[in-house]
C-alpha positions as protocol buffer text, in pm:
chain_id: "A"
residue {
  index: 1
  type: MET
  ca { x: -580 y: -1281 z: -3564 }
}
residue {
  index: 2
  type: LEU
  ca { x: -921 y: -1279 z: -3394 }
}
residue {
  index: 3
  type: ASP
  ca { x: -783 y: -1495 z: -3113 }
}
residue {
  index: 4
  type: SER
  ca { x: -499 y: -1246 z: -3059 }
}
residue {
  index: 5
  type: LEU
  ca { x: -745 y: -956 z: -3045 }
}
residue {
  index: 6
  type: ALA
  ca { x: -964 y: -1145 z: -2802 }
}
residue {
  index: 7
  type: GLN
  ca { x: -671 y: -1211 z: -2571 }
}
residue {
  index: 8
  type: LEU
  ca { x: -566 y: -847 z: -2594 }
}
residue {
  index: 9
  type: ALA
  ca { x: -909 y: -747 z: -2466 }
}
residue {
  index: 10
  type: PHE
  ca { x: -834 y: -899 z: -2124 }
}
residue {
  index: 11
  type: PRO
  ca { x: -526 y: -684 z: -2051 }
}
residue {
  index: 12
  type: LEU
  ca { x: -730 y: -382 z: -2161 }
}
residue {
  index: 13
  type: GLN
  ca { x: -1007 y: -480 z: -1921 }
}
residue {
  index: 14
  type: ALA
  ca { x: -747 y: -516 z: -1646 }
}
residue {
  index: 15
  type: LEU
  ca { x: -617 y: -168 z: -1732 }
}
residue {
  index: 16
  type: VAL
  ca { x: -965 y: -15 z: -1712 }
}
residue {
  index: 17
  type: ALA
  ca { x: -1037 y: -195 z: -1384 }
}
residue {
  index: 18
  type: THR
  ca { x: -717 y: -75 z: -1220 }
}
residue {
  index: 19
  type: LEU
  ca { x: -768 y: 280 z: -1344 }
}
residue {
  index: 20
  type: LEU
  ca { x: -1078 y: 260 z: -1126 }
}
residue {
  index: 21
  type: THR
  ca { x: -874 y: 139 z: -828 }
}
residue {
  index: 22
  type: TRP
  ca { x: -625 y: 421 z: -884 }
}
residue {
  index: 23
  type: ALA
  ca { x: -911 y: 675 z: -901 }
}
residue {
  index: 24
  type: LEU
  ca { x: -1041 y: 550 z: -565 }
}
residue {
  index: 25
  type: THR
  ca { x: -689 y: 588 z: -417 }
}
residue {
  index: 26
  type: ALA
  ca { x: -690 y: 947 z: -542 }
}
residue {
  index: 27
  type: LEU
  ca { x: -1037 y: 999 z: -394 }
}
residue {
  index: 28
  type: GLY
  ca { x: -909 y: 886 z: -54 }
}
residue {
  index: 29
  type: ALA
  ca { x: -610 y: 1122 z: -84 }
}
residue {
  index: 30
  type: CYS
  ca { x: -850 y: 1414 z: -150 }
}
residue {
  index: 31
  type: VAL
  ca { x: -925 y: 1429 z: 223 }
}
residue {
  index: 32
  type: VAL
  ca { x: -630 y: 1667 z: 265 }
}
residue {
  index: 33
  type: PHE
  ca { x: -824 y: 1936 z: 78 }
}
residue {
  index: 34
  type: LEU
  ca { x: -1094 y: 1924 z: 346 }
}
residue {
  index: 35
  type: MET
  ca { x: -847 y: 2016 z: 620 }
}
residue {
  index: 36
  type: ARG
  ca { x: -709 y: 2361 z: 686 }
}
residue {
  index: 37
  type: ARG
  ca { x: -419 y: 2416 z: 925 }
}
residue {
  index: 38
  type: PRO
  ca { x: -366 y: 2070 z: 1077 }
}
residue {
  index: 39
  type: ASN
  ca { x: -403 y: 2035 z: 1453 }
}
residue {
  index: 40
  type: GLN
  ca { x: -120 y: 1831 z: 1606 }
}
residue {
  index: 41
  type: ASN
  ca { x: -355 y: 1601 z: 1798 }
}
residue {
  index: 42
  type: VAL
  ca { x: -571 y: 1544 z: 1491 }
}
residue {
  index: 43
  type: MET
  ca { x: -270 y: 1463 z: 1274 }
}
residue {
  index: 44
  type: ASP
  ca { x: -127 y: 1224 z: 1536 }
}
residue {
  index: 45
  type: ALA
  ca { x: -466 y: 1052 z: 1539 }
}
residue {
  index: 46
  type: MET
  ca { x: -458 y: 1027 z: 1160 }
}
residue {
  index: 47
  type: LEU
  ca { x: -111 y: 878 z: 1180 }
}
residue {
  index: 48
  type: GLY
  ca { x: -243 y: 614 z: 1423 }
}
residue {
  index: 49
  type: LEU
  ca { x: -539 y: 557 z: 1191 }
}
residue {
  index: 50
  type: ALA
  ca { x: -303 y: 504 z: 897 }
}
residue {
  index: 51
  type: GLY
  ca { x: -103 y: 254 z: 1102 }
}
residue {
  index: 52
  type: GLY
  ca { x: -416 y: 53 z: 1178 }
}
residue {
  index: 53
  type: VAL
  ca { x: -521 y: 58 z: 812 }
}
residue {
  index: 54
  type: MET
  ca { x: -182 y: -72 z: 704 }
}
residue {
  index: 55
  type: VAL
  ca { x: -166 y: -352 z: 962 }
}
residue {
  index: 56
  type: ALA
  ca { x: -510 y: -478 z: 858 }
}
residue {
  index: 57
  type: ALA
  ca { x: -423 y: -452 z: 488 }
}
residue {
  index: 58
  type: ALA
  ca { x: -99 y: -642 z: 549 }
}
residue {
  index: 59
  type: PHE
  ca { x: -288 y: -943 z: 678 }
}
residue {
  index: 60
  type: TRP
  ca { x: -622 y: -954 z: 497 }
}
residue {
  index: 61
  type: SER
  ca { x: -513 y: -803 z: 163 }
}
residue {
  index: 62
  type: LEU
  ca { x: -168 y: -960 z: 147 }
}
residue {
  index: 63
  type: LEU
  ca { x: -69 y: -1240 z: 387 }
}
residue {
  index: 64
  type: SER
  ca { x: -397 y: -1432 z: 396 }
}
residue {
  index: 65
  type: PRO
  ca { x: -436 y: -1435 z: 13 }
}
residue {
  index: 66
  type: ALA
  ca { x: -66 y: -1525 z: -18 }
}
residue {
  index: 67
  type: ILE
  ca { x: -116 y: -1832 z: 205 }
}
residue {
  index: 68
  type: ASP
  ca { x: -425 y: -1944 z: 13 }
}
residue {
  index: 69
  type: MET
  ca { x: -263 y: -1885 z: -325 }
}
residue {
  index: 70
  type: ALA
  ca { x: 58 y: -2066 z: -231 }
}
residue {
  index: 71
  type: GLN
  ca { x: -147 y: -2365 z: -117 }
}
residue {
  index: 72
  type: ALA
  ca { x: -351 y: -2368 z: -438 }
}
residue {
  index: 73
  type: LEU
  ca { x: -32 y: -2356 z: -649 }
}
residue {
  index: 74
  type: GLY
  ca { x: 124 y: -2650 z: -465 }
}
residue {
  index: 75
  type: MET
  ca { x: 387 y: -2439 z: -289 }
}
residue {
  index: 76
  type: VAL
  ca { x: 484 y: -2458 z: 79 }
}
residue {
  index: 77
  type: PRO
  ca { x: 262 y: -2180 z: 223 }
}
residue {
  index: 78
  type: TRP
  ca { x: 447 y: -2115 z: 548 }
}
residue {
  index: 79
  type: LEU
  ca { x: 787 y: -2103 z: 379 }
}
residue {
  index: 80
  type: THR
  ca { x: 664 y: -1876 z: 98 }
}
residue {
  index: 81
  type: VAL
  ca { x: 512 y: -1618 z: 330 }
}
residue {
  index: 82
  type: PHE
  ca { x: 800 y: -1644 z: 578 }
}
residue {
  index: 83
  type: VAL
  ca { x: 1064 y: -1568 z: 316 }
}
residue {
  index: 84
  type: GLY
  ca { x: 852 y: -1301 z: 148 }
}
residue {
  index: 85
  type: PHE
  ca { x: 749 y: -1128 z: 470 }
}
residue {
  index: 86
  type: LEU
  ca { x: 1103 y: -1113 z: 613 }
}
residue {
  index: 87
  type: GLY
  ca { x: 1237 y: -1009 z: 274 }
}
residue {
  index: 88
  type: GLY
  ca { x: 1003 y: -709 z: 261 }
}
residue {
  index: 89
  type: GLY
  ca { x: 1091 y: -604 z: 614 }
}
residue {
  index: 90
  type: ILE
  ca { x: 1466 y: -643 z: 559 }
}
residue {
  index: 91
  type: LEU
  ca { x: 1446 y: -437 z: 239 }
}
residue {
  index: 92
  type: LEU
  ca { x: 1282 y: -151 z: 431 }
}
residue {
  index: 93
  type: PHE
  ca { x: 1538 y: -190 z: 712 }
}
residue {
  index: 94
  type: PHE
  ca { x: 1832 y: -137 z: 478 }
}
residue {
  index: 95
  type: SER
  ca { x: 1643 y: 131 z: 282 }
}
residue {
  index: 96
  type: ASP
  ca { x: 1586 y: 313 z: 610 }
}
residue {
  index: 97
  type: ARG
  ca { x: 1955 y: 308 z: 700 }
}
residue {
  index: 98
  type: LEU
  ca { x: 2062 y: 407 z: 347 }
}
residue {
  index: 99
  type: PHE
  ca { x: 1814 y: 692 z: 333 }
}
residue {
  index: 100
  type: THR
  ca { x: 1932 y: 828 z: 668 }
}
residue {
  index: 101
  type: LYS
  ca { x: 2295 y: 824 z: 558 }
}
residue {
  index: 102
  type: LEU
  ca { x: 2216 y: 995 z: 229 }
}
residue {
  index: 103
  type: GLN
  ca { x: 2020 y: 1261 z: 412 }
}
residue {
  index: 104
  type: GLU
  ca { x: 2309 y: 1329 z: 647 }
}
residue {
  index: 105
  type: LYS
  ca { x: 2566 y: 1349 z: 369 }
}
residue {
  index: 106
  type: ARG
  ca { x: 2370 y: 1564 z: 128 }
}
residue {
  index: 107
  type: ALA
  ca { x: 2213 y: 1789 z: 399 }
}
residue {
  index: 108
  type: LEU
  ca { x: 1881 y: 1805 z: 214 }
}
residue {
  index: 109
  type: LEU
  ca { x: 1714 y: 1997 z: 495 }
}
residue {
  index: 110
  type: GLN
  ca { x: 1812 y: 2325 z: 659 }
}
residue {
  index: 111
  type: GLN
  ca { x: 2037 y: 2310 z: 960 }
}
residue {
  index: 112
  type: GLY
  ca { x: 1849 y: 2242 z: 1281 }
}
residue {
  index: 113
  type: GLN
  ca { x: 1548 y: 2080 z: 1113 }
}
residue {
  index: 114
  type: THR
  ca { x: 1470 y: 1717 z: 1172 }
}
residue {
  index: 115
  type: GLN
  ca { x: 1520 y: 1474 z: 888 }
}
residue {
  index: 116
  type: ALA
  ca { x: 1292 y: 1214 z: 1041 }
}
residue {
  index: 117
  type: GLY
  ca { x: 977 y: 1352 z: 878 }
}
residue {
  index: 118
  type: LEU
  ca { x: 1110 y: 1330 z: 523 }
}
residue {
  index: 119
  type: LYS
  ca { x: 1244 y: 982 z: 582 }
}
residue {
  index: 120
  type: ARG
  ca { x: 916 y: 867 z: 733 }
}
residue {
  index: 121
  type: CYS
  ca { x: 718 y: 1005 z: 440 }
}
residue {
  index: 122
  type: ALA
  ca { x: 946 y: 842 z: 184 }
}
residue {
  index: 123
  type: MET
  ca { x: 917 y: 505 z: 360 }
}
residue {
  index: 124
  type: LEU
  ca { x: 539 y: 539 z: 381 }
}
residue {
  index: 125
  type: VAL
  ca { x: 495 y: 619 z: 12 }
}
residue {
  index: 126
  type: PHE
  ca { x: 737 y: 341 z: -86 }
}
residue {
  index: 127
  type: SER
  ca { x: 567 y: 76 z: 128 }
}
residue {
  index: 128
  type: ILE
  ca { x: 214 y: 159 z: 8 }
}
residue {
  index: 129
  type: THR
  ca { x: 336 y: 167 z: -352 }
}
residue {
  index: 130
  type: LEU
  ca { x: 508 y: -168 z: -303 }
}
residue {
  index: 131
  type: HIS
  ca { x: 184 y: -302 z: -157 }
}
residue {
  index: 132
  type: ASN
  ca { x: -11 y: -191 z: -466 }
}
residue {
  index: 133
  type: ILE
  ca { x: 214 y: -376 z: -713 }
}
residue {
  index: 134
  type: PRO
  ca { x: 104 y: -731 z: -620 }
}
residue {
  index: 135
  type: GLU
  ca { x: -255 y: -610 z: -584 }
}
residue {
  index: 136
  type: GLY
  ca { x: -245 y: -477 z: -940 }
}
residue {
  index: 137
  type: MET
  ca { x: -87 y: -802 z: -1056 }
}
residue {
  index: 138
  type: ALA
  ca { x: -362 y: -999 z: -881 }
}
residue {
  index: 139
  type: ILE
  ca { x: -624 y: -809 z: -1079 }
}
residue {
  index: 140
  type: GLY
  ca { x: -427 y: -861 z: -1399 }
}
residue {
  index: 141
  type: VAL
  ca { x: -397 y: -1233 z: -1331 }
}
residue {
  index: 142
  type: ALA
  ca { x: -774 y: -1251 z: -1267 }
}
residue {
  index: 143
  type: PHE
  ca { x: -847 y: -1098 z: -1610 }
}
residue {
  index: 144
  type: GLY
  ca { x: -563 y: -1280 z: -1787 }
}
residue {
  index: 145
  type: SER
  ca { x: -693 y: -1613 z: -1654 }
}
residue {
  index: 146
  type: LEU
  ca { x: -1009 y: -1558 z: -1859 }
}
residue {
  index: 147
  type: ALA
  ca { x: -804 y: -1576 z: -2179 }
}
residue {
  index: 148
  type: TYR
  ca { x: -663 y: -1914 z: -2077 }
}
residue {
  index: 149
  type: GLY
  ca { x: -991 y: -2049 z: -1945 }
}
residue {
  index: 150
  type: LEU
  ca { x: -838 y: -2139 z: -1611 }
}
residue {
  index: 151
  type: GLU
  ca { x: -1066 y: -2314 z: -1363 }
}
residue {
  index: 152
  type: GLY
  ca { x: -1274 y: -2082 z: -1146 }
}
residue {
  index: 153
  type: SER
  ca { x: -1201 y: -1775 z: -1359 }
}
residue {
  index: 154
  type: THR
  ca { x: -1504 y: -1556 z: -1438 }
}
residue {
  index: 155
  type: ALA
  ca { x: -1539 y: -1199 z: -1562 }
}
residue {
  index: 156
  type: ALA
  ca { x: -1770 y: -1116 z: -1273 }
}
residue {
  index: 157
  type: GLY
  ca { x: -1515 y: -1246 z: -1025 }
}
residue {
  index: 158
  type: ALA
  ca { x: -1234 y: -1042 z: -1183 }
}
residue {
  index: 159
  type: TRP
  ca { x: -1441 y: -722 z: -1172 }
}
residue {
  index: 160
  type: MET
  ca { x: -1549 y: -785 z: -813 }
}
residue {
  index: 161
  type: LEU
  ca { x: -1184 y: -833 z: -716 }
}
residue {
  index: 162
  type: ALA
  ca { x: -1101 y: -499 z: -878 }
}
residue {
  index: 163
  type: LEU
  ca { x: -1394 y: -329 z: -703 }
}
residue {
  index: 164
  type: GLY
  ca { x: -1294 y: -478 z: -368 }
}
residue {
  index: 165
  type: ILE
  ca { x: -932 y: -367 z: -400 }
}
residue {
  index: 166
  type: GLY
  ca { x: -1048 y: -24 z: -518 }
}
residue {
  index: 167
  type: LEU
  ca { x: -1266 y: 30 z: -214 }
}
residue {
  index: 168
  type: GLN
  ca { x: -980 y: -83 z: 9 }
}
residue {
  index: 169
  type: ASN
  ca { x: -764 y: 179 z: -163 }
}
residue {
  index: 170
  type: LEU
  ca { x: -981 y: 461 z: -28 }
}
residue {
  index: 171
  type: PRO
  ca { x: -834 y: 449 z: 324 }
}
residue {
  index: 172
  type: GLU
  ca { x: -490 y: 372 z: 180 }
}
residue {
  index: 173
  type: GLY
  ca { x: -494 y: 701 z: -13 }
}
residue {
  index: 174
  type: MET
  ca { x: -571 y: 872 z: 317 }
}
residue {
  index: 175
  type: ALA
  ca { x: -298 y: 669 z: 488 }
}
residue {
  index: 176
  type: VAL
  ca { x: -39 y: 830 z: 261 }
}
residue {
  index: 177
  type: SER
  ca { x: -171 y: 1185 z: 218 }
}
residue {
  index: 178
  type: LEU
  ca { x: -261 y: 1260 z: 581 }
}
residue {
  index: 179
  type: PRO
  ca { x: 83 y: 1183 z: 731 }
}
residue {
  index: 180
  type: LEU
  ca { x: 241 y: 1391 z: 456 }
}
residue {
  index: 181
  type: ARG
  ca { x: 9 y: 1679 z: 545 }
}
residue {
  index: 182
  type: ARG
  ca { x: 112 y: 1633 z: 907 }
}
residue {
  index: 183
  type: GLU
  ca { x: 477 y: 1681 z: 812 }
}
residue {
  index: 184
  type: GLY
  ca { x: 397 y: 2019 z: 660 }
}
residue {
  index: 185
  type: TYR
  ca { x: 344 y: 1931 z: 296 }
}
residue {
  index: 186
  type: ALA
  ca { x: 95 y: 2155 z: 114 }
}
residue {
  index: 187
  type: PRO
  ca { x: -243 y: 1994 z: 40 }
}
residue {
  index: 188
  type: ARG
  ca { x: -162 y: 1965 z: -331 }
}
residue {
  index: 189
  type: GLN
  ca { x: 171 y: 1796 z: -259 }
}
residue {
  index: 190
  type: ALA
  ca { x: 16 y: 1557 z: -6 }
}
residue {
  index: 191
  type: PHE
  ca { x: -260 y: 1469 z: -254 }
}
residue {
  index: 192
  type: PHE
  ca { x: -13 y: 1419 z: -538 }
}
residue {
  index: 193
  type: TYR
  ca { x: 199 y: 1169 z: -346 }
}
residue {
  index: 194
  type: GLY
  ca { x: -110 y: 1003 z: -205 }
}
residue {
  index: 195
  type: GLN
  ca { x: -259 y: 929 z: -546 }
}
residue {
  index: 196
  type: LEU
  ca { x: 84 y: 850 z: -691 }
}
residue {
  index: 197
  type: SER
  ca { x: 101 y: 539 z: -472 }
}
residue {
  index: 198
  type: GLY
  ca { x: -188 y: 392 z: -674 }
}
residue {
  index: 199
  type: VAL
  ca { x: -48 y: 463 z: -1020 }
}
residue {
  index: 200
  type: VAL
  ca { x: 155 y: 140 z: -1017 }
}
residue {
  index: 201
  type: GLU
  ca { x: -161 y: -74 z: -1007 }
}
residue {
  index: 202
  type: PRO
  ca { x: -262 y: -25 z: -1374 }
}
residue {
  index: 203
  type: ILE
  ca { x: 96 y: -96 z: -1486 }
}
residue {
  index: 204
  type: ALA
  ca { x: 120 y: -410 z: -1270 }
}
residue {
  index: 205
  type: ALA
  ca { x: -225 y: -524 z: -1384 }
}
residue {
  index: 206
  type: VAL
  ca { x: -138 y: -515 z: -1754 }
}
residue {
  index: 207
  type: LEU
  ca { x: 187 y: -699 z: -1679 }
}
residue {
  index: 208
  type: GLY
  ca { x: -2 y: -961 z: -1477 }
}
residue {
  index: 209
  type: ALA
  ca { x: -263 y: -1011 z: -1752 }
}
residue {
  index: 210
  type: LEU
  ca { x: 3 y: -1054 z: -2020 }
}
residue {
  index: 211
  type: LEU
  ca { x: 220 y: -1291 z: -1817 }
}
residue {
  index: 212
  type: VAL
  ca { x: -54 y: -1459 z: -1617 }
}
residue {
  index: 213
  type: LEU
  ca { x: 90 y: -1810 z: -1603 }
}
residue {
  index: 214
  type: LYS
  ca { x: 438 y: -1694 z: -1494 }
}
residue {
  index: 215
  type: ILE
  ca { x: 331 y: -1410 z: -1260 }
}
residue {
  index: 216
  type: GLN
  ca { x: 81 y: -1636 z: -1086 }
}
residue {
  index: 217
  type: VAL
  ca { x: 364 y: -1842 z: -937 }
}
residue {
  index: 218
  type: CYS
  ca { x: 538 y: -1529 z: -805 }
}
residue {
  index: 219
  type: LEU
  ca { x: 230 y: -1364 z: -656 }
}
residue {
  index: 220
  type: PRO
  ca { x: 226 y: -1536 z: -314 }
}
residue {
  index: 221
  type: PHE
  ca { x: 585 y: -1427 z: -251 }
}
residue {
  index: 222
  type: LEU
  ca { x: 520 y: -1073 z: -376 }
}
residue {
  index: 223
  type: LEU
  ca { x: 211 y: -1038 z: -156 }
}
residue {
  index: 224
  type: ALA
  ca { x: 403 y: -1148 z: 155 }
}
residue {
  index: 225
  type: PHE
  ca { x: 698 y: -926 z: 58 }
}
residue {
  index: 226
  type: ALA
  ca { x: 472 y: -620 z: 45 }
}
residue {
  index: 227
  type: ALA
  ca { x: 319 y: -717 z: 380 }
}
residue {
  index: 228
  type: GLY
  ca { x: 659 y: -727 z: 547 }
}
residue {
  index: 229
  type: ALA
  ca { x: 746 y: -383 z: 411 }
}
residue {
  index: 230
  type: MET
  ca { x: 419 y: -236 z: 538 }
}
residue {
  index: 231
  type: ILE
  ca { x: 451 y: -381 z: 887 }
}
residue {
  index: 232
  type: TYR
  ca { x: 808 y: -249 z: 915 }
}
residue {
  index: 233
  type: VAL
  ca { x: 691 y: 106 z: 839 }
}
residue {
  index: 234
  type: VAL
  ca { x: 404 y: 80 z: 1088 }
}
residue {
  index: 235
  type: VAL
  ca { x: 622 y: -51 z: 1372 }
}
residue {
  index: 236
  type: GLU
  ca { x: 925 y: 168 z: 1299 }
}
residue {
  index: 237
  type: GLU
  ca { x: 758 y: 497 z: 1210 }
}
residue {
  index: 238
  type: LEU
  ca { x: 381 y: 542 z: 1218 }
}
residue {
  index: 239
  type: ILE
  ca { x: 270 y: 408 z: 1557 }
}
residue {
  index: 240
  type: PRO
  ca { x: 572 y: 542 z: 1754 }
}
residue {
  index: 241
  type: GLU
  ca { x: 526 y: 888 z: 1596 }
}
residue {
  index: 242
  type: SER
  ca { x: 153 y: 890 z: 1679 }
}
residue {
  index: 243
  type: GLN
  ca { x: 242 y: 830 z: 2045 }
}
residue {
  index: 244
  type: THR
  ca { x: 454 y: 1143 z: 2096 }
}
residue {
  index: 245
  type: ASN
  ca { x: 189 y: 1350 z: 2276 }
}
residue {
  index: 246
  type: GLU
  ca { x: 11 y: 1310 z: 2610 }
}
residue {
  index: 247
  type: ASN
  ca { x: -302 y: 1154 z: 2455 }
}
residue {
  index: 248
  type: LYS
  ca { x: -144 y: 815 z: 2385 }
}
residue {
  index: 249
  type: ASP
  ca { x: -458 y: 621 z: 2477 }
}
residue {
  index: 250
  type: TRP
  ca { x: -664 y: 815 z: 2221 }
}
residue {
  index: 251
  type: MET
  ca { x: -399 y: 761 z: 1953 }
}
residue {
  index: 252
  type: ALA
  ca { x: -407 y: 388 z: 2024 }
}
residue {
  index: 253
  type: LEU
  ca { x: -785 y: 395 z: 1987 }
}
residue {
  index: 254
  type: PHE
  ca { x: -756 y: 555 z: 1643 }
}
residue {
  index: 255
  type: THR
  ca { x: -514 y: 279 z: 1543 }
}
residue {
  index: 256
  type: LEU
  ca { x: -783 y: 26 z: 1638 }
}
residue {
  index: 257
  type: VAL
  ca { x: -1040 y: 222 z: 1438 }
}
residue {
  index: 258
  type: GLY
  ca { x: -818 y: 221 z: 1130 }
}
residue {
  index: 259
  type: PHE
  ca { x: -756 y: -150 z: 1167 }
}
residue {
  index: 260
  type: SER
  ca { x: -1128 y: -218 z: 1210 }
}
residue {
  index: 261
  type: VAL
  ca { x: -1234 y: -16 z: 905 }
}
residue {
  index: 262
  type: MET
  ca { x: -981 y: -188 z: 680 }
}
residue {
  index: 263
  type: MET
  ca { x: -1067 y: -530 z: 826 }
}
residue {
  index: 264
  type: VAL
  ca { x: -1437 y: -480 z: 752 }
}
residue {
  index: 265
  type: LEU
  ca { x: -1363 y: -369 z: 393 }
}
residue {
  index: 266
  type: ASP
  ca { x: -1131 y: -663 z: 333 }
}
residue {
  index: 267
  type: VAL
  ca { x: -1353 y: -929 z: 488 }
}
residue {
  index: 268
  type: ALA
  ca { x: -1682 y: -797 z: 349 }
}
residue {
  index: 269
  type: LEU
  ca { x: -1543 y: -754 z: -2 }
}
residue {
  index: 270
  type: GLY
  ca { x: -1345 y: -1078 z: 0 }
}
């Protein structure tokens, strides 16, 4: 009985830790309340910034850990990330086409309005949410490993992982809410969807902590899968849309800034 209670404590710790990461996602999404009527150039710059954040997160938060984890688990690293990465991109490709067809058939928007904005926002929210699932599982696995006494597992390490992912979620919350604000969503709506992308982390963390030995084998693939989905959205939607005005060079610079900020957070926080 005591052993069961002790093991239950680790999923609860994972839940608390990922509630913190979700709160930091929400904090990042709060930036929309600091902006009044969005200027087109500013919002294009924020779209470029979001693209840079997502590209950096795709490599340092997802692909690089996936390669290391696959190697540690005795898998074939290049094959694992190759299949996962392409799988994520292909899923978004077909989701994109399906969403466009559904929009056309159901005429969700008024006649004459573009449907591209709604599609872009849906893909953005979906890709960031997908990205947060394996991150939440990674935190859950870190805490669940403590129950099994796996080599290299420490409580301090699990909490530092959660803190690192949480701080990385700050710009990710912005990366969702700001493009939504650009498309005309009210600040409250943009904030709601921005923070909603982080809600999956606590759920995934508890699942990862409870099924640590089984989930651990799937994590490298899931990480690469999320990376492929994110890169597809950046290449297909975010960066092209940020380049629609005459200040393309400045928009490209903001993409580099977003990439650099996320890279520093990922590398500095491990």
